[in-house]
Amino acid sequence: MKKFKFSLAFTVLIGLTLSGNASAYQIGASYVWGPGVPGYEASATLHNGTIDTSTLAIGDFMGRNAATPNAASFGDSGVSVGWDDNWIGGVGDANTNGDALDGLWTQIFADGGWWDLGAAYDSVAVFSAQDHGPYLGEGLEYHIFGTNTLWDNGSLSTEALLTDVYLDGWRTHNTAEDSNANGWLSDDISGVFQLDNSYRYIKLVAWGASPYDEPEIDAVAGVIKVPEPGSLALLGVGLVGLGFMRRRMKNS
């Protein structure tokens, strides 16, 4: 009887899980979720906690078009206002605001703004800065499109669909920062969107008419998805079986 000895090693890329980390959303804060809210999808999931930012690929804000690398307007809804839903204009930089989760936003209008994710993703997370209501619309007042050719409006994908909303955004809600006591902070409300394919470049366009016509964007990021546990188990069984069959063939 022949003895078979083999080992199996494989690496799994662990990415962002679409489930909340914390659950500090201020219960009782007033908001509307339904038809008429920008991006509304009946199938989208609302999470009370924060999105897991540990493996997000934060994009680089490229500008409004090839000839205009700077935003039309920029400012801060973070440290400058104590993270309450307020804003101060002209803080930061017209080109680098919108590149990090720091409260420094770039304001986008009907002509849109572009982000480079550095690699192709089929899911993106958008982090906006809220400076007023109505909520949740104020945090989702934009359209998302993808392409693999920067500045090429002709190659844009169909509009991405909203799949998840994180009511705590990316930073755990702290009621002590809620100076106006309305239950909302500037960094609450983050949306995750599914594209029809994988794209490196994202174009974000303001949703439409007032009050949903001028989103302040803190960051746009590619989402690395975690393989389902069942899929990993099947992959492991398949690889073990393949190794066993190859060894049997070699020794037959």
CSV table of C-alpha atoms in Angstrom, one decimal:
chain,number,residue,atom,x,y,z
A,1,MET,CA,0.0,0.0,0.0
A,2,LYS,CA,1.4,3.3,-1.0
A,3,LYS,CA,1.4,6.2,1.4
A,4,PHE,CA,0.5,9.6,0.1
A,5,LYS,CA,1.8,12.7,1.6
A,6,PHE,CA,0.9,16.1,0.3
A,7,SER,CA,0.5,19.6,1.6
A,8,LEU,CA,-1.7,22.4,0.4
A,9,ALA,CA,-1.0,26.1,0.7
A,10,PHE,CA,-3.0,28.9,-0.8
A,11,THR,CA,-3.4,32.6,0.0
A,12,VAL,CA,-6.7,34.3,0.3
A,13,LEU,CA,-7.1,38.0,-0.1
A,14,ILE,CA,-9.2,39.3,2.7
A,15,GLY,CA,-10.9,42.6,2.0
A,16,LEU,CA,-13.8,44.7,3.1
A,17,THR,CA,-16.8,43.1,4.8
A,18,LEU,CA,-20.1,44.9,4.2
A,19,SER,CA,-21.2,44.7,7.7
A,20,GLY,CA,-21.0,47.4,10.3
A,21,ASN,CA,-18.2,47.5,12.8
A,22,ALA,CA,-19.7,49.7,15.5
A,23,SER,CA,-23.3,50.4,16.3
A,24,ALA,CA,-23.1,53.9,17.7
A,25,TYR,CA,-25.7,55.4,15.3
A,26,GLN,CA,-27.8,57.8,17.3
A,27,ILE,CA,-31.1,56.0,17.5
A,28,GLY,CA,-34.0,58.4,17.0
A,29,ALA,CA,-32.2,60.7,14.6
A,30,SER,CA,-34.8,61.7,12.0
A,31,TYR,CA,-34.3,60.6,8.4
A,32,VAL,CA,-36.3,59.6,5.3
A,33,TRP,CA,-35.7,56.4,3.3
A,34,GLY,CA,-37.9,55.6,0.3
A,35,PRO,CA,-38.8,56.6,-3.2
A,36,GLY,CA,-37.7,60.2,-3.9
A,37,VAL,CA,-34.5,59.9,-1.9
A,38,PRO,CA,-31.4,60.1,-4.2
A,39,GLY,CA,-30.1,56.6,-5.1
A,40,TYR,CA,-33.0,54.8,-3.4
A,41,GLU,CA,-33.0,51.1,-3.9
A,42,ALA,CA,-35.6,49.0,-2.1
A,43,SER,CA,-33.1,46.1,-1.9
A,44,ALA,CA,-30.3,48.2,-0.3
A,45,THR,CA,-29.4,47.4,3.3
A,46,LEU,CA,-29.2,50.1,6.0
A,47,HIS,CA,-26.5,49.5,8.6
A,48,ASN,CA,-26.5,51.2,12.0
A,49,GLY,CA,-22.7,50.9,12.4
A,50,THR,CA,-19.6,52.1,10.5
A,51,ILE,CA,-18.2,50.7,7.3
A,52,ASP,CA,-14.9,48.7,7.7
A,53,THR,CA,-12.3,51.0,6.2
A,54,SER,CA,-9.3,48.7,6.8
A,55,THR,CA,-8.8,47.6,3.2
A,56,LEU,CA,-10.6,50.3,1.2
A,57,ALA,CA,-8.6,51.6,-1.8
A,58,ILE,CA,-9.0,55.3,-1.4
A,59,GLY,CA,-9.1,57.0,-4.8
A,60,ASP,CA,-7.2,60.1,-6.0
A,61,PHE,CA,-9.4,63.1,-6.9
A,62,MET,CA,-8.3,64.0,-10.5
A,63,GLY,CA,-10.5,67.1,-11.1
A,64,ARG,CA,-13.6,68.1,-13.1
A,65,ASN,CA,-12.1,67.4,-16.6
A,66,ALA,CA,-8.7,67.1,-18.3
A,67,ALA,CA,-8.3,70.9,-18.4
A,68,THR,CA,-9.6,71.5,-14.9
A,69,PRO,CA,-7.7,69.6,-12.2
A,70,ASN,CA,-9.2,71.6,-9.3
A,71,ALA,CA,-12.6,71.6,-7.7
A,72,ALA,CA,-15.0,74.5,-8.2
A,73,SER,CA,-15.4,74.7,-4.4
A,74,PHE,CA,-13.8,73.0,-1.4
A,75,GLY,CA,-13.8,73.2,2.4
A,76,ASP,CA,-13.9,71.3,5.7
A,77,SER,CA,-16.7,69.6,7.6
A,78,GLY,CA,-14.4,67.8,10.0
A,79,VAL,CA,-12.0,69.2,12.6
A,80,SER,CA,-12.8,72.9,11.8
A,81,VAL,CA,-16.5,72.4,12.8
A,82,GLY,CA,-16.0,69.7,15.4
A,83,TRP,CA,-17.5,67.1,13.0
A,84,ASP,CA,-21.0,68.5,13.5
A,85,ASP,CA,-23.1,68.9,10.3
A,86,ASN,CA,-21.7,72.2,9.3
A,87,TRP,CA,-18.9,73.5,7.0
A,88,ILE,CA,-16.2,76.1,6.5
A,89,GLY,CA,-15.2,76.9,2.9
A,90,GLY,CA,-11.7,77.3,1.5
A,91,VAL,CA,-10.0,75.0,4.0
A,92,GLY,CA,-7.6,72.5,2.5
A,93,ASP,CA,-6.7,72.4,-1.2
A,94,ALA,CA,-8.8,72.5,-4.4
A,95,ASN,CA,-6.9,69.5,-5.9
A,96,THR,CA,-6.2,67.3,-2.9
A,97,ASN,CA,-9.4,67.6,-0.9
A,98,GLY,CA,-11.5,64.5,-1.6
A,99,ASP,CA,-8.4,62.2,-1.4
A,100,ALA,CA,-8.7,61.0,2.2
A,101,LEU,CA,-11.1,60.3,5.1
A,102,ASP,CA,-10.4,63.5,6.9
A,103,GLY,CA,-13.5,65.7,6.5
A,104,LEU,CA,-11.8,67.9,3.8
A,105,TRP,CA,-14.2,67.8,0.9
A,106,THR,CA,-14.4,68.8,-2.7
A,107,GLN,CA,-17.8,70.0,-4.0
A,108,ILE,CA,-19.2,68.5,-7.1
A,109,PHE,CA,-21.8,69.9,-9.4
A,110,ALA,CA,-23.6,68.9,-12.6
A,111,ASP,CA,-20.4,68.6,-14.6
A,112,GLY,CA,-19.1,66.0,-12.2
A,113,GLY,CA,-15.7,65.1,-10.7
A,114,TRP,CA,-13.3,62.2,-11.5
A,115,TRP,CA,-11.4,59.8,-9.2
A,116,ASP,CA,-8.6,57.3,-10.0
A,117,LEU,CA,-8.9,54.2,-7.8
A,118,GLY,CA,-5.5,52.9,-8.9
A,119,ALA,CA,-6.9,49.6,-10.0
A,120,ALA,CA,-10.2,48.2,-11.3
A,121,TYR,CA,-13.1,47.5,-8.9
A,122,ASP,CA,-16.7,46.6,-9.4
A,123,SER,CA,-17.8,48.1,-6.1
A,124,VAL,CA,-17.2,51.5,-4.7
A,125,ALA,CA,-17.8,53.3,-1.4
A,126,VAL,CA,-18.5,57.0,-1.4
A,127,PHE,CA,-18.0,59.2,1.7
A,128,SER,CA,-19.8,62.5,1.6
A,129,ALA,CA,-19.8,65.4,4.1
A,130,GLN,CA,-23.2,66.4,5.5
A,131,ASP,CA,-23.7,70.1,6.3
A,132,HIS,CA,-27.5,70.1,6.4
A,133,GLY,CA,-30.6,68.0,5.9
A,134,PRO,CA,-32.7,66.4,4.6
A,135,TYR,CA,-31.2,63.1,5.6
A,136,LEU,CA,-30.5,60.5,4.2
A,137,GLY,CA,-30.7,62.4,0.9
A,138,GLU,CA,-27.9,64.8,1.8
A,139,GLY,CA,-25.5,62.0,2.1
A,140,LEU,CA,-26.4,60.3,-1.2
A,141,GLU,CA,-27.0,63.2,-3.6
A,142,TYR,CA,-24.9,61.9,-6.5
A,143,HIS,CA,-24.8,59.5,-9.4
A,144,ILE,CA,-21.8,57.0,-9.9
A,145,PHE,CA,-20.4,55.8,-13.2
A,146,GLY,CA,-17.2,53.8,-14.0
A,147,THR,CA,-14.8,53.7,-17.0
A,148,ASN,CA,-11.3,52.5,-17.7
A,149,THR,CA,-10.5,55.6,-19.8
A,150,LEU,CA,-9.9,58.8,-17.8
A,151,TRP,CA,-12.0,61.8,-18.9
A,152,ASP,CA,-13.9,59.8,-21.5
A,153,ASN,CA,-17.6,60.4,-21.0
A,154,GLY,CA,-18.4,58.3,-24.0
A,155,SER,CA,-17.2,55.1,-22.3
A,156,LEU,CA,-19.0,55.6,-19.0
A,157,SER,CA,-20.8,52.5,-17.6
A,158,THR,CA,-24.5,52.4,-16.7
A,159,GLU,CA,-25.2,54.0,-13.4
A,160,ALA,CA,-24.0,52.1,-10.3
A,161,LEU,CA,-26.7,50.7,-8.0
A,162,LEU,CA,-26.8,51.5,-4.3
A,163,THR,CA,-26.4,48.3,-2.2
A,164,ASP,CA,-25.5,49.4,1.3
A,165,VAL,CA,-25.8,52.6,3.5
A,166,TYR,CA,-23.9,53.0,6.7
A,167,LEU,CA,-25.6,55.4,9.0
A,168,ASP,CA,-22.5,55.9,11.1
A,169,GLY,CA,-20.4,56.5,8.0
A,170,TRP,CA,-16.7,55.7,8.5
A,171,ARG,CA,-16.2,57.1,12.0
A,172,THR,CA,-18.1,56.1,15.1
A,173,HIS,CA,-20.8,58.6,16.0
A,174,ASN,CA,-20.0,60.6,19.1
A,175,THR,CA,-23.0,62.4,20.5
A,176,ALA,CA,-20.7,64.9,22.3
A,177,GLU,CA,-19.8,66.3,18.9
A,178,ASP,CA,-23.5,66.8,18.0
A,179,SER,CA,-23.7,70.5,19.0
A,180,ASN,CA,-27.0,71.2,17.3
A,181,ALA,CA,-28.5,68.0,18.8
A,182,ASN,CA,-30.2,66.8,15.6
A,183,GLY,CA,-28.6,63.4,15.8
A,184,TRP,CA,-26.3,63.8,12.8
A,185,LEU,CA,-22.6,64.5,12.3
A,186,SER,CA,-20.8,65.5,9.1
A,187,ASP,CA,-19.2,62.1,8.5
A,188,ASP,CA,-22.3,60.0,8.9
A,189,ILE,CA,-24.0,58.3,5.9
A,190,SER,CA,-21.7,56.4,3.5
A,191,GLY,CA,-23.0,54.6,0.4
A,192,VAL,CA,-21.7,51.4,-1.3
A,193,PHE,CA,-22.5,51.0,-5.0
A,194,GLN,CA,-22.3,48.0,-7.4
A,195,LEU,CA,-21.0,48.7,-10.9
A,196,ASP,CA,-21.8,46.5,-13.9
A,197,ASN,CA,-18.1,45.6,-14.4
A,198,SER,CA,-14.7,46.5,-12.9
A,199,TYR,CA,-13.4,50.0,-13.5
A,200,ARG,CA,-10.4,52.0,-12.5
A,201,TYR,CA,-11.9,55.5,-12.9
A,202,ILE,CA,-15.1,56.8,-11.3
A,203,LYS,CA,-17.1,59.8,-12.3
A,204,LEU,CA,-19.4,61.2,-9.7
A,205,VAL,CA,-22.1,63.7,-10.8
A,206,ALA,CA,-24.5,65.7,-8.6
A,207,TRP,CA,-27.9,64.1,-8.3
A,208,GLY,CA,-30.1,66.9,-9.7
A,209,ALA,CA,-32.2,69.8,-8.6
A,210,SER,CA,-31.9,71.6,-5.2
A,211,PRO,CA,-31.5,70.5,-2.4
A,212,TYR,CA,-29.7,67.5,-4.0
A,213,ASP,CA,-27.4,69.5,-6.4
A,214,GLU,CA,-24.0,70.0,-4.7
A,215,PRO,CA,-22.5,67.0,-2.9
A,216,GLU,CA,-19.4,67.6,-0.7
A,217,ILE,CA,-17.3,64.5,-1.3
A,218,ASP,CA,-14.7,63.5,1.4
A,219,ALA,CA,-13.4,60.4,-0.5
A,220,VAL,CA,-14.3,57.7,-3.1
A,221,ALA,CA,-12.8,54.2,-2.6
A,222,GLY,CA,-12.7,50.9,-4.3
A,223,VAL,CA,-14.1,48.0,-2.3
A,224,ILE,CA,-12.2,44.7,-2.0
A,225,LYS,CA,-14.8,42.0,-1.3
A,226,VAL,CA,-14.3,39.0,1.0
A,227,PRO,CA,-15.0,35.6,-0.5
A,228,GLU,CA,-18.0,33.9,1.1
A,229,PRO,CA,-17.1,31.2,3.6
A,230,GLY,CA,-18.9,28.6,1.6
A,231,SER,CA,-16.9,29.6,-1.5
A,232,LEU,CA,-13.6,29.3,0.4
A,233,ALA,CA,-14.6,25.8,1.7
A,234,LEU,CA,-15.4,24.7,-1.9
A,235,LEU,CA,-12.1,26.1,-3.1
A,236,GLY,CA,-10.2,24.3,-0.4
A,237,VAL,CA,-12.0,20.9,-1.1
A,238,GLY,CA,-11.4,21.4,-4.8
A,239,LEU,CA,-7.7,22.1,-4.5
A,240,VAL,CA,-7.3,19.1,-2.1
A,241,GLY,CA,-9.0,16.8,-4.5
A,242,LEU,CA,-7.0,18.1,-7.4
A,243,GLY,CA,-3.7,17.5,-5.5
A,244,PHE,CA,-4.9,14.0,-4.6
A,245,MET,CA,-5.8,13.1,-8.2
A,246,ARG,CA,-2.5,14.4,-9.5
A,247,ARG,CA,-0.5,12.4,-6.9
A,248,ARG,CA,-2.5,9.2,-7.8
A,249,MET,CA,-1.8,9.7,-11.5
A,250,LYS,CA,1.9,10.3,-10.8
A,251,ASN,CA,2.2,7.1,-8.8
A,252,SER,CA,0.0,4.8,-10.9
